[in-house]
XYZ file of C-alpha atoms in Angstrom:
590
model
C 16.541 44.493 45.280
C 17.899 45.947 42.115
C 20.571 44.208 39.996
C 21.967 45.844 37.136
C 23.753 43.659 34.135
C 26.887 43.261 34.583
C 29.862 42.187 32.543
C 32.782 40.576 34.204
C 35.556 38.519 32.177
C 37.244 36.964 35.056
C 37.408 37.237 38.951
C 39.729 34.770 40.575
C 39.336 35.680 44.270
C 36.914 37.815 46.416
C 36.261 37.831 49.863
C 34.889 39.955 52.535
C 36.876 40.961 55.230
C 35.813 38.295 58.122
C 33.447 38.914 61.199
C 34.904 35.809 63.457
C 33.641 36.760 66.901
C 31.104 36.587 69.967
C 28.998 38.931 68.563
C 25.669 37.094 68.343
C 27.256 33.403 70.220
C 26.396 31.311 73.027
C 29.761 29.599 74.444
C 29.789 25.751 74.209
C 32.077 23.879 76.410
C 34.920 21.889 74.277
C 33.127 18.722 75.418
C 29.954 19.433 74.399
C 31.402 20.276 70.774
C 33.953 16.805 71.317
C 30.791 14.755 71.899
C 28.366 15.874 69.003
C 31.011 16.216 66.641
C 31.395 13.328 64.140
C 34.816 14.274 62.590
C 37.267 15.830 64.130
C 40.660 16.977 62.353
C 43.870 18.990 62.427
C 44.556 20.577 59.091
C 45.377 23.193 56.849
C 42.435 25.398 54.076
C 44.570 24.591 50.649
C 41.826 25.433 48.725
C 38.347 27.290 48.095
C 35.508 27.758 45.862
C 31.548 29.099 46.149
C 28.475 27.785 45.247
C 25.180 28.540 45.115
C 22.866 25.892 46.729
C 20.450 24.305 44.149
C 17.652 26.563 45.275
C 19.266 29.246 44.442
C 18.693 30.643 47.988
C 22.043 31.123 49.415
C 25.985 31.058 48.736
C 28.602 28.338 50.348
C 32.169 27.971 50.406
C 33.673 24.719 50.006
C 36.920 25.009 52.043
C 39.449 21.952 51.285
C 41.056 21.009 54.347
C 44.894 18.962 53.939
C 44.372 16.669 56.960
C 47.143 16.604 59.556
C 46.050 14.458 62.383
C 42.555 12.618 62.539
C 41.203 13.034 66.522
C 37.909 11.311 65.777
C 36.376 9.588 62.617
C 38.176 7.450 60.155
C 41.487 7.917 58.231
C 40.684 10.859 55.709
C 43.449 12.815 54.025
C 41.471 15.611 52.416
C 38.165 16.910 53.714
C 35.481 19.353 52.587
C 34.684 21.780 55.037
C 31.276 23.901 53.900
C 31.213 27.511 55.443
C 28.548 29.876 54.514
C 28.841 32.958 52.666
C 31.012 33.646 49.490
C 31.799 34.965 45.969
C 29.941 33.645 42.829
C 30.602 36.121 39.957
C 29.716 39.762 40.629
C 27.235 38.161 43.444
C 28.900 37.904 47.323
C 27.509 37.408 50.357
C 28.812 37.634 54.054
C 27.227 36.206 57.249
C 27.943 36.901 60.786
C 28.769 35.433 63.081
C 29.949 32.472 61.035
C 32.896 30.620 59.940
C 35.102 32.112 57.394
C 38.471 30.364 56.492
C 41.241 31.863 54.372
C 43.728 29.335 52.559
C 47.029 28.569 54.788
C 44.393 28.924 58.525
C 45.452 26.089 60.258
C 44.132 24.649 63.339
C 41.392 21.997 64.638
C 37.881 21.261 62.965
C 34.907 19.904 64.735
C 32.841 18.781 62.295
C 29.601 16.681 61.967
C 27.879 15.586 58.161
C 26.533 18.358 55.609
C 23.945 17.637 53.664
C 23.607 20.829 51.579
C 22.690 20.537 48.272
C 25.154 22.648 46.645
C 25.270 23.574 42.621
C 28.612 21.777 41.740
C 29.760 20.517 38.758
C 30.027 17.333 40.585
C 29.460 15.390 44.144
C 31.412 16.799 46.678
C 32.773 13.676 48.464
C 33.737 14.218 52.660
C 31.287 17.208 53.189
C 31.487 18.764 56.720
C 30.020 21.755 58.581
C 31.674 22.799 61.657
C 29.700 22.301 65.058
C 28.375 25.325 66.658
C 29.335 27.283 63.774
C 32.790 29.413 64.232
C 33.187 28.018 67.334
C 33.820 24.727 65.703
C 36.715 25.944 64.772
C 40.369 26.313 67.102
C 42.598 28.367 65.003
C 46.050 28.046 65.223
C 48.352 31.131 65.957
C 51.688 29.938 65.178
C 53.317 32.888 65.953
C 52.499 33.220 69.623
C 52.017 29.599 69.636
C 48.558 30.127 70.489
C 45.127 28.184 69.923
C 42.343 30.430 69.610
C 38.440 30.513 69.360
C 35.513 32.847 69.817
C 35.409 32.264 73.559
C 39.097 30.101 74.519
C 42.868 30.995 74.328
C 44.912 28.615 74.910
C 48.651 28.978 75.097
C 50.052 25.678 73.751
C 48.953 23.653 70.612
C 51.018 20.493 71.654
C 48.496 21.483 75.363
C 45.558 21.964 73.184
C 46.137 18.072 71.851
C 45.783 16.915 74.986
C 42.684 18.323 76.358
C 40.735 17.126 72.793
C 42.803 13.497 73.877
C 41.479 13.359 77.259
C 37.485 13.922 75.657
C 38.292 11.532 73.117
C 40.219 8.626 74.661
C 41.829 8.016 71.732
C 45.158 8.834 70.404
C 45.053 10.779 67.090
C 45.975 9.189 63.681
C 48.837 10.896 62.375
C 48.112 11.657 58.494
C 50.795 13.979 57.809
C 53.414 15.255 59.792
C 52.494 19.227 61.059
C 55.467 20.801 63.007
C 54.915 24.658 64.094
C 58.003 27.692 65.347
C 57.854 27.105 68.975
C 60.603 30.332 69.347
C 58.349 32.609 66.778
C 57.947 34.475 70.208
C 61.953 34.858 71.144
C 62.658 35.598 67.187
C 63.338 39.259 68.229
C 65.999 38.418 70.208
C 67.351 37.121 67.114
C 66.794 40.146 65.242
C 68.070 43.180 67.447
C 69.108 45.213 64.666
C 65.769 45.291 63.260
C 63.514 48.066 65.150
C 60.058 49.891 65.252
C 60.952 53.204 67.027
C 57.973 55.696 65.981
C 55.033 55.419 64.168
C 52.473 57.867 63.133
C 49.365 58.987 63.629
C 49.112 57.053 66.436
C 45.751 57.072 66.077
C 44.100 55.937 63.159
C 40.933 54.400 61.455
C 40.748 51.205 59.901
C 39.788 49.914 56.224
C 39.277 53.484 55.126
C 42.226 54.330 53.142
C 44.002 55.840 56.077
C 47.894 55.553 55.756
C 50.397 55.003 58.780
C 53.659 55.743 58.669
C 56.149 53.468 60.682
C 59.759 54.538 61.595
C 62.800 51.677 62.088
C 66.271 50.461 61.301
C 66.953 47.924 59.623
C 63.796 46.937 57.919
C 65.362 45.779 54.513
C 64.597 46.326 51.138
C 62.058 43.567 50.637
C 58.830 43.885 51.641
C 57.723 41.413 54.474
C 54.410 41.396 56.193
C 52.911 44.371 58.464
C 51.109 42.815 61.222
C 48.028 44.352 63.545
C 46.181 43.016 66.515
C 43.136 41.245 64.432
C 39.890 42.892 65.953
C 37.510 40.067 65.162
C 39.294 37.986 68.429
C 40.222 40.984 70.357
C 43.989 40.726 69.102
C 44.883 37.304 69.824
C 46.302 37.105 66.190
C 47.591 39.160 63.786
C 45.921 40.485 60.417
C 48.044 41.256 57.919
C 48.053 44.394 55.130
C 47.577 43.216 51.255
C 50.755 43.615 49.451
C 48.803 45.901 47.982
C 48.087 48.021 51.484
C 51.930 48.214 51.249
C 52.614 51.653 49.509
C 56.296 52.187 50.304
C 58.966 50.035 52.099
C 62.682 51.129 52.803
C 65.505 49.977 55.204
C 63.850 52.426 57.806
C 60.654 53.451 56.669
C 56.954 51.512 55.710
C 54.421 53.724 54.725
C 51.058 51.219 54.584
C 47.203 51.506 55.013
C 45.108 50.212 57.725
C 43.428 47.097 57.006
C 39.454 47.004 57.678
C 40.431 44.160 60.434
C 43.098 45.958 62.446
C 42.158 46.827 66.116
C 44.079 48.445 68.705
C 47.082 47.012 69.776
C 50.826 46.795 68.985
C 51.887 46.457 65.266
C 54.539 44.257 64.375
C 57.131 43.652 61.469
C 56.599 39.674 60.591
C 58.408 37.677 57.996
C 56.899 36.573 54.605
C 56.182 32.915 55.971
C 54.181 34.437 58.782
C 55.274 33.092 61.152
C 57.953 35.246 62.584
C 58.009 38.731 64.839
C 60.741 40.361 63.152
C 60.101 43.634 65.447
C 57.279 45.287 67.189
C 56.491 48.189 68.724
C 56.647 49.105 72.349
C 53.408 50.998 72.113
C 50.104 50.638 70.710
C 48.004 51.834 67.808
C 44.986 53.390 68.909
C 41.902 52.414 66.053
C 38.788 54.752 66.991
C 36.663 52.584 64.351
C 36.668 50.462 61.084
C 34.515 49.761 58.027
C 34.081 46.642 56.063
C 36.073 46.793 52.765
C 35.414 44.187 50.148
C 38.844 41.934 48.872
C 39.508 40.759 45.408
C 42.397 39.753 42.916
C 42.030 40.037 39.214
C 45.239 38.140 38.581
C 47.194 40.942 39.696
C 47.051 40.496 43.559
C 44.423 41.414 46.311
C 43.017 44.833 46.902
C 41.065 46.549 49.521
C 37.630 48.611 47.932
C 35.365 50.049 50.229
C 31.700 49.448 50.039
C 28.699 51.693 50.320
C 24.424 51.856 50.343
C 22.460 52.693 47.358
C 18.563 53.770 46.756
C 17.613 50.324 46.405
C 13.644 50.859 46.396
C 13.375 54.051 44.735
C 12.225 56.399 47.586
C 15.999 56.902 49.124
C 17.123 53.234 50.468
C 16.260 50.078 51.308
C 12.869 48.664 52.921
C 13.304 45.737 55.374
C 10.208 43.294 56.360
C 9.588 41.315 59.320
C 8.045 37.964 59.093
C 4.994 38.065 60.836
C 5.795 35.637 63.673
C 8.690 38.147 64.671
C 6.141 41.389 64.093
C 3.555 39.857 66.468
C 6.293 39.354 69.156
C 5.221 43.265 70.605
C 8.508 43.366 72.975
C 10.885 42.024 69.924
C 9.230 44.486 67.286
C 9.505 47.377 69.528
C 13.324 46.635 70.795
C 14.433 46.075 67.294
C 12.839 49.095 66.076
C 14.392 51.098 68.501
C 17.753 50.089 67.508
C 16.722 50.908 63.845
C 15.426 54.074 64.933
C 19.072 54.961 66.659
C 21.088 54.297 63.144
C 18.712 55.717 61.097
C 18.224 59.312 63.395
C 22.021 59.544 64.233
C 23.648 58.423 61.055
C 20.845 59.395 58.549
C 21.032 55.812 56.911
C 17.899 55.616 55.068
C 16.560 52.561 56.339
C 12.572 51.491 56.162
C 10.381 48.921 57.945
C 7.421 48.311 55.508
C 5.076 45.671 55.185
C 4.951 41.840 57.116
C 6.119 39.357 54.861
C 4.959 35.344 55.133
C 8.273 34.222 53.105
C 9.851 32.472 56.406
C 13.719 32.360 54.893
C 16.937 33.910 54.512
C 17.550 33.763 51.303
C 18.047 36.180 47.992
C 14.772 36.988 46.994
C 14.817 40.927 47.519
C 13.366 40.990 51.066
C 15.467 42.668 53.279
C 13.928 40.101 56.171
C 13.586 40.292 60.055
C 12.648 37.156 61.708
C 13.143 34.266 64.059
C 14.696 30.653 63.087
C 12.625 27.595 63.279
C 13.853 24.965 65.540
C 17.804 24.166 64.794
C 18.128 26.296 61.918
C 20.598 27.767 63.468
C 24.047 26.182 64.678
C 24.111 25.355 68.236
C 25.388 28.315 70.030
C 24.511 31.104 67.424
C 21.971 33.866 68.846
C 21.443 35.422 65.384
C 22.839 36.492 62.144
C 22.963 38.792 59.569
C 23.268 38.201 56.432
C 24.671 40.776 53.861
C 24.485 40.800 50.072
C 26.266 42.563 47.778
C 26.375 43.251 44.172
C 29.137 44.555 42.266
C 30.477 45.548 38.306
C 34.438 46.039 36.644
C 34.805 49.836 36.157
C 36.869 51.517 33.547
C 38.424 47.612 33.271
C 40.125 47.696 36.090
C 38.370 48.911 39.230
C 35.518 47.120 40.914
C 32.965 48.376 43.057
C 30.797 46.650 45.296
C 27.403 47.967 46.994
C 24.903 46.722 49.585
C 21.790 44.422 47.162
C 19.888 43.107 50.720
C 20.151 42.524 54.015
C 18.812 39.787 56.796
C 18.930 39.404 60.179
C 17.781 36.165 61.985
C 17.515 35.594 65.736
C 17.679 32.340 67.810
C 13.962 31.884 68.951
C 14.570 30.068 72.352
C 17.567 32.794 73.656
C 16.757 34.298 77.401
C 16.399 37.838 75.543
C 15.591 40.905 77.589
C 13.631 43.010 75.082
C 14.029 45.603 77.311
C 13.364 48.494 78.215
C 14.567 47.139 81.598
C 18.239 46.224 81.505
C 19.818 42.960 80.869
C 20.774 40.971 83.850
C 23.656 38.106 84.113
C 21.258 35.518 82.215
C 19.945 37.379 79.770
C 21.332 39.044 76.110
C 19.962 42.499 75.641
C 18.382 42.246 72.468
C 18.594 45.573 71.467
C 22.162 45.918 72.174
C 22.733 42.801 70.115
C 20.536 44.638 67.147
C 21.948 48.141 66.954
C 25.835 45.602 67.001
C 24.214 43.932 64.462
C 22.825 46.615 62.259
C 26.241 48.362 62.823
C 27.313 45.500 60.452
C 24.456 46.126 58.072
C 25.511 49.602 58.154
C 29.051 48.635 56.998
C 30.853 48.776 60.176
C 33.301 46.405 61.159
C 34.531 44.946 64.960
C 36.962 47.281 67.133
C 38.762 46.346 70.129
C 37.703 48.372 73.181
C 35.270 46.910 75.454
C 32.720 49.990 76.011
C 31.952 50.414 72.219
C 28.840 48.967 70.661
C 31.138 47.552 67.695
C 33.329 45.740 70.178
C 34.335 41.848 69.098
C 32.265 40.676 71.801
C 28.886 40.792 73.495
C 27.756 39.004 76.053
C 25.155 38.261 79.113
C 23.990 41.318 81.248
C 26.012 43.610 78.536
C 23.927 46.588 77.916
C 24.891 49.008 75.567
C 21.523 51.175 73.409
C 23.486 53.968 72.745
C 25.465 55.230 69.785
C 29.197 56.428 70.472
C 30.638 59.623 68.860
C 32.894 57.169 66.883
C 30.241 55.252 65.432
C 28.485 58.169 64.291
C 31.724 59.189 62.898
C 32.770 55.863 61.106
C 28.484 55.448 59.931
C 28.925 59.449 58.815
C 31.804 58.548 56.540
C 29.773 55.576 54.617
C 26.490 57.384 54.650
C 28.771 60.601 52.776
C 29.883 57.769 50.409
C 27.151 56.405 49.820
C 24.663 59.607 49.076
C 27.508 60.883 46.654
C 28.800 58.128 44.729
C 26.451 56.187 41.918
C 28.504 52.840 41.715
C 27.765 50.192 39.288
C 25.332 52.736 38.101
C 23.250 52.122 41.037
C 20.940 55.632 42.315
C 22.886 57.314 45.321
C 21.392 57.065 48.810
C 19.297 59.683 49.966
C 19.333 61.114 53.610
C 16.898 59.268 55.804
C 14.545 62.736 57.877
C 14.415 61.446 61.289
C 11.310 63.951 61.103
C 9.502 61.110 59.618
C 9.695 58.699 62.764
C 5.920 58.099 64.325
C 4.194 60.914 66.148
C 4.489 59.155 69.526
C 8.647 59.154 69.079
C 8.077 62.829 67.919
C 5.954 63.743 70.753
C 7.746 62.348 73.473
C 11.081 64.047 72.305
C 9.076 67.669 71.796
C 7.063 67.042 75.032
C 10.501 66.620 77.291
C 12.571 69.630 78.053
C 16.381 69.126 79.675
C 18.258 71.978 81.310
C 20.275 73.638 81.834
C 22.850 72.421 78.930
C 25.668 72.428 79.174
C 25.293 71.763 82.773
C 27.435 71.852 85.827
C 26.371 70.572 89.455
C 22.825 69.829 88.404
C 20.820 68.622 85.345
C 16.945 68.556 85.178
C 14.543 66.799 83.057
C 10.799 68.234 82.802
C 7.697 67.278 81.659
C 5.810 69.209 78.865
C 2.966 67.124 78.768
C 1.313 65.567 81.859
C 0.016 62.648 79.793
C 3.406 61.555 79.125
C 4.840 59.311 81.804
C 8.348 58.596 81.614
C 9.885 55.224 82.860
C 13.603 55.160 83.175
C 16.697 57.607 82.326
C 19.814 56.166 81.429
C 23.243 58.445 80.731
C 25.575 56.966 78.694
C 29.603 57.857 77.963
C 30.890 58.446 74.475
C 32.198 55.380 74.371
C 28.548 53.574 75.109
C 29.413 52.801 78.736
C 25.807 52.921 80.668
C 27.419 55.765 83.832
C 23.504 55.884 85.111
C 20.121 55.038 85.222
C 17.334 55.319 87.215
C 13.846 54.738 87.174
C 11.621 57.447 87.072
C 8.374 57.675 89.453
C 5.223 58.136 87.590
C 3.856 61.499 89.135
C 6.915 63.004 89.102
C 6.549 66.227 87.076
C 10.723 67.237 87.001
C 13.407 65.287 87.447
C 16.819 66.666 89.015
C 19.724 64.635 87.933
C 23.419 65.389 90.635
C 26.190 65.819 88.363
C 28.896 66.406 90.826
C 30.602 62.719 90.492
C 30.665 62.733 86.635
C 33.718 64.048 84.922
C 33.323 66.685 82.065
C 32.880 65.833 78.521
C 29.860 64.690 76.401
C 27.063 62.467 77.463
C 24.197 60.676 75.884
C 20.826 61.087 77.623
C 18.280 58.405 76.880
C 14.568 58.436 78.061
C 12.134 56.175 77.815
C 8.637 56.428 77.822
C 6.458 52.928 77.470
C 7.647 51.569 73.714
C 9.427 55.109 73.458
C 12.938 56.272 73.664
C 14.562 59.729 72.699
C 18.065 60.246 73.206
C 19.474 63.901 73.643
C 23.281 64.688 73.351
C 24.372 66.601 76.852
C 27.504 68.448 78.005
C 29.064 68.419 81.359
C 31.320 71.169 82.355
């Protein structure tokens, strides 16, 4: 990993945009996290600040919590909640899935006893890390009066008190006196004149730059909050645009980009508390995909900057290692490398597996690692994570760029994977599905809302999806062109990975396999080249990475003939497999 010097006088804020979904979780039952949780609190993030830990290893944020009510655990007014990931300098990092708070998030902690050695200037007193990670967390959505984690939505806070009530047996000590807008949902009523009647394009992407225009009466004069459906819980809350997303606002017009978080869904007009619909719109906003952008505030308010690859090891990219536990698990290698092998030929991301390495951590040391945890290194419920680094330098004095320094991925050791290439069933997470999601990140693509797409919030048992979409290829084309063009921070450009390079058996299977006719009709067929090839299983997938077929293919079978007649026209992805081998070959339907 290369790190230029660089100069910065003074960064107040920085953050990623956040990756808080069941991408990469296990669900545990509220009273399994009520039980092993030592504190639990109602409160409010009032404060924040990163450290490294004392190795040197990894960043933390320090989240201070302003306690509200006290479910379990002593009297405590102010607690330190410890989150991982965060901004030191010029130096961030991100992990997901994890726990990322911003300052005002309110809701219910369950915590248990940190002992991180962190790099403070002094001893952080009432140190916590949430239990099971982010879904130790219950967010509050006070606008829809809603209570919301990774895998529960509960309509209700004053409800949600009661069900953590009936695990603890206790009544909560009051600390502070919390009240929320019950009528945030009727405020409309209150506001007739105010109106969303158009909005345009209706279809957009999100966190890169794109503007939408929305049409109204009666917006005012004073800018207010521009609310969309927040894509890292599937829309249960809203994300709102940076005052600095806001380009234009008039009494009936907002012109405002896309935030990297917004999914589809209906927007809405919300006041500057947050915490009340002013207007929304009868319709929804269609978001094909979305790319991580990198926040900061230089004393002059946030901004949104898009981030981008470099040639980080001289020969066009980045090299990643696997420990060598994980590279002598055969079925683990070979999944995972066929999810590297679909970024890198699709999207040209010049990606490289070199080496083994016998450095067993995550931490930022230059090795792009692969690898398994050991024991309960991960939180209880968490099936993996990657970890992203970035570096980044003031421009001109007064634009910062940020770019990609490492990346590493770690998965649970003792998950019911199915490596594959059989499919997934009801108990099991397809572990290639769950890499190519996961690399999606790595490649700088963030969650969408829509159930059939690879980047979707959530994953989960028996899902199944190998394949990449035309939108991901689109939204992975868009940061590849960025990143092969631009030299940030003075950093070498990325070079296009040549899928030519891949090993002779991935070559030879796609050369020895011949499909026809295409575009096809009634009929597709699938032949043999080479009678020392045997295939195992075809698999057609939508555009949208929906699996519409597969079959398994009998060994002496020379040609296969595939019926078309029940498949609708448009574009499909073909995927064969062959042993540790997979090709993929983009087919038309007429």
């Amino acid at each position: 990993m290369k790190k230029s010097t660089l100069f910065l006088l003074f960064l107040t804020v920085f953050s990623f945009q956040k990756n808080f979904a069941q991408c990469l979780l296990e669900r545990i039952p509220l009273n399994n996290q009520v039980n092993s949780s030592t504190v639990i609190v109602e409160g409010k993030v009032i404060a924040k600040t990163s450290y490294w830990d004392t190795r040197h290893f990894n960043i933390y944020t320090v989240n201070r919590v302003e306690v509200y009510k006290v479910f379990k655990g002593a009297y405590v007014e102010e607690i330190n909640v410890i989150t991982p990931g965060g901004t030191i300098g010029t130096d961030a990092e991100v992990v997901t899935p994890s726990l990322q708070l911003d300052i005002e998030d309110k809701g219910v902690f369950m915590l248990f006893e940190d002992n991180m050695l962190l790099d403070a200037p002094h001893a952080l007193a009432q140190k916590f890390k949430p239990y099971s990670g982010p879904q130790g967390y219950y967010k509050y959505n006070v606008i829809d009066n809603l209570v919301i984690n990774p895998f529960h939505v509960e309509e209700g806070i004053a409800n949600f008190y009661q069900s953590v009530i009936q695990l603890t047996g206790i009544d909560p000590i009051e600390v502070r006196p919390f009240a929320f807008n019950r009528t945030a949902n009727r405020s409309q009523e209150d506001n007739q004149a105010i109106a969303i009647v158009t909005f345009s394009p209706t279809t957009v992407t999100a966190g890169t730059k794109t503007i939408l225009t929305i049409n109204g009466t009666d917006f005012g004069t004073t800018p207010q909050n521009v609310g969309f459906r927040n894509s890292d819980d599937g829309g249960s809350s809203y994300v709102f645009a940076l005052a600095s997303q806001i380009l234009t606002w008039t009494d009936t017009q907002i012109t405002v980009e896309v935030p990297s978080k917004a999914g589809t869904g209906t927007i809405a007009i919300i006041n500057s508390a947050g915490d009340t619909i002013l207007a929304s719109s009868s319709s929804s906003l269609a978001v094909d995909y979305a790319q991580l952008n990198a926040t900061y505030d230089v004393g002059s308010g946030d901004y949104a900057y898009q981030t981008q690859h470099i040639n980080d090891d001289g020969s066009g990219g980045y090299v990643w290692q696997m420990f060598t536990d994980f590279d002598s698990n055969t079925a683990a290698k070979e999944s995972f490398i066929r999810a590297f092998d679909s970024w890198r030929c699709e999207t040209a991301i010049n990606w490289t597996i070199g080496a083994t390495t016998t450095n067993d951590v995550v931490a930022s040391d230059g090795i792009n690692i692969i690898r398994f945890d050991n024991g309960a290194e991960l939180p209880d419920g968490v099936l993996g994570r990657c970890t992203s680094r970035y570096s980044g330098c003031i421009v001109g004095g007064t634009d910062l760029q940020w770019y990609v320094s490492e990346l590493d991925i770690n998965f649970n050791d003792t998950t019911n994977w199915q490596y594959g290439p059989t499919l997934a069933n009801g108990a099991q997470i397809d572990f290639e599905t769950v890499a190519v999601h996961e690399l999606g990140h790595g490649h700088q693509l963030a969650h969408v809302i829509n159930s059939s797409a690879i980047m979707n919030y959530s994953l989960g048992f028996g899902v199944n999806k190998r394949v990449l979409s035309s939108n991901d290829i689109a939204c992975a084309g868009d940061i590849q062109s960025r990143s092969n063009s631009f030299t940030p921070c003075g950093q070498p450009s990325m070079v296009d990975f040549d899928c030519s390079t891949l090993s002779i058996n991935e070559s030879n299977l796609a050369e020895a396999i011949s499909v026809y006719p295409n575009p096809a009709t009634n009929e597709l067929f699938i032949k043999k080249l080479n009678n020392s090839i045997a295939l195992d299983r075809i698999e057609i997938y939508s555009v949208t990475g929906k699996m519409v077929y597969s079959e398994i293919v009998e060994e002496s079978v020379l040609e296969q003939k595939l019926d078309l007649r029940t498949f609708s026209k448009g574009v499909y992805f073909l995927s064969i497999s062959s042993g540790i081998n997979n090709t993929v070959k983009k087919i038309v339907i007429n």
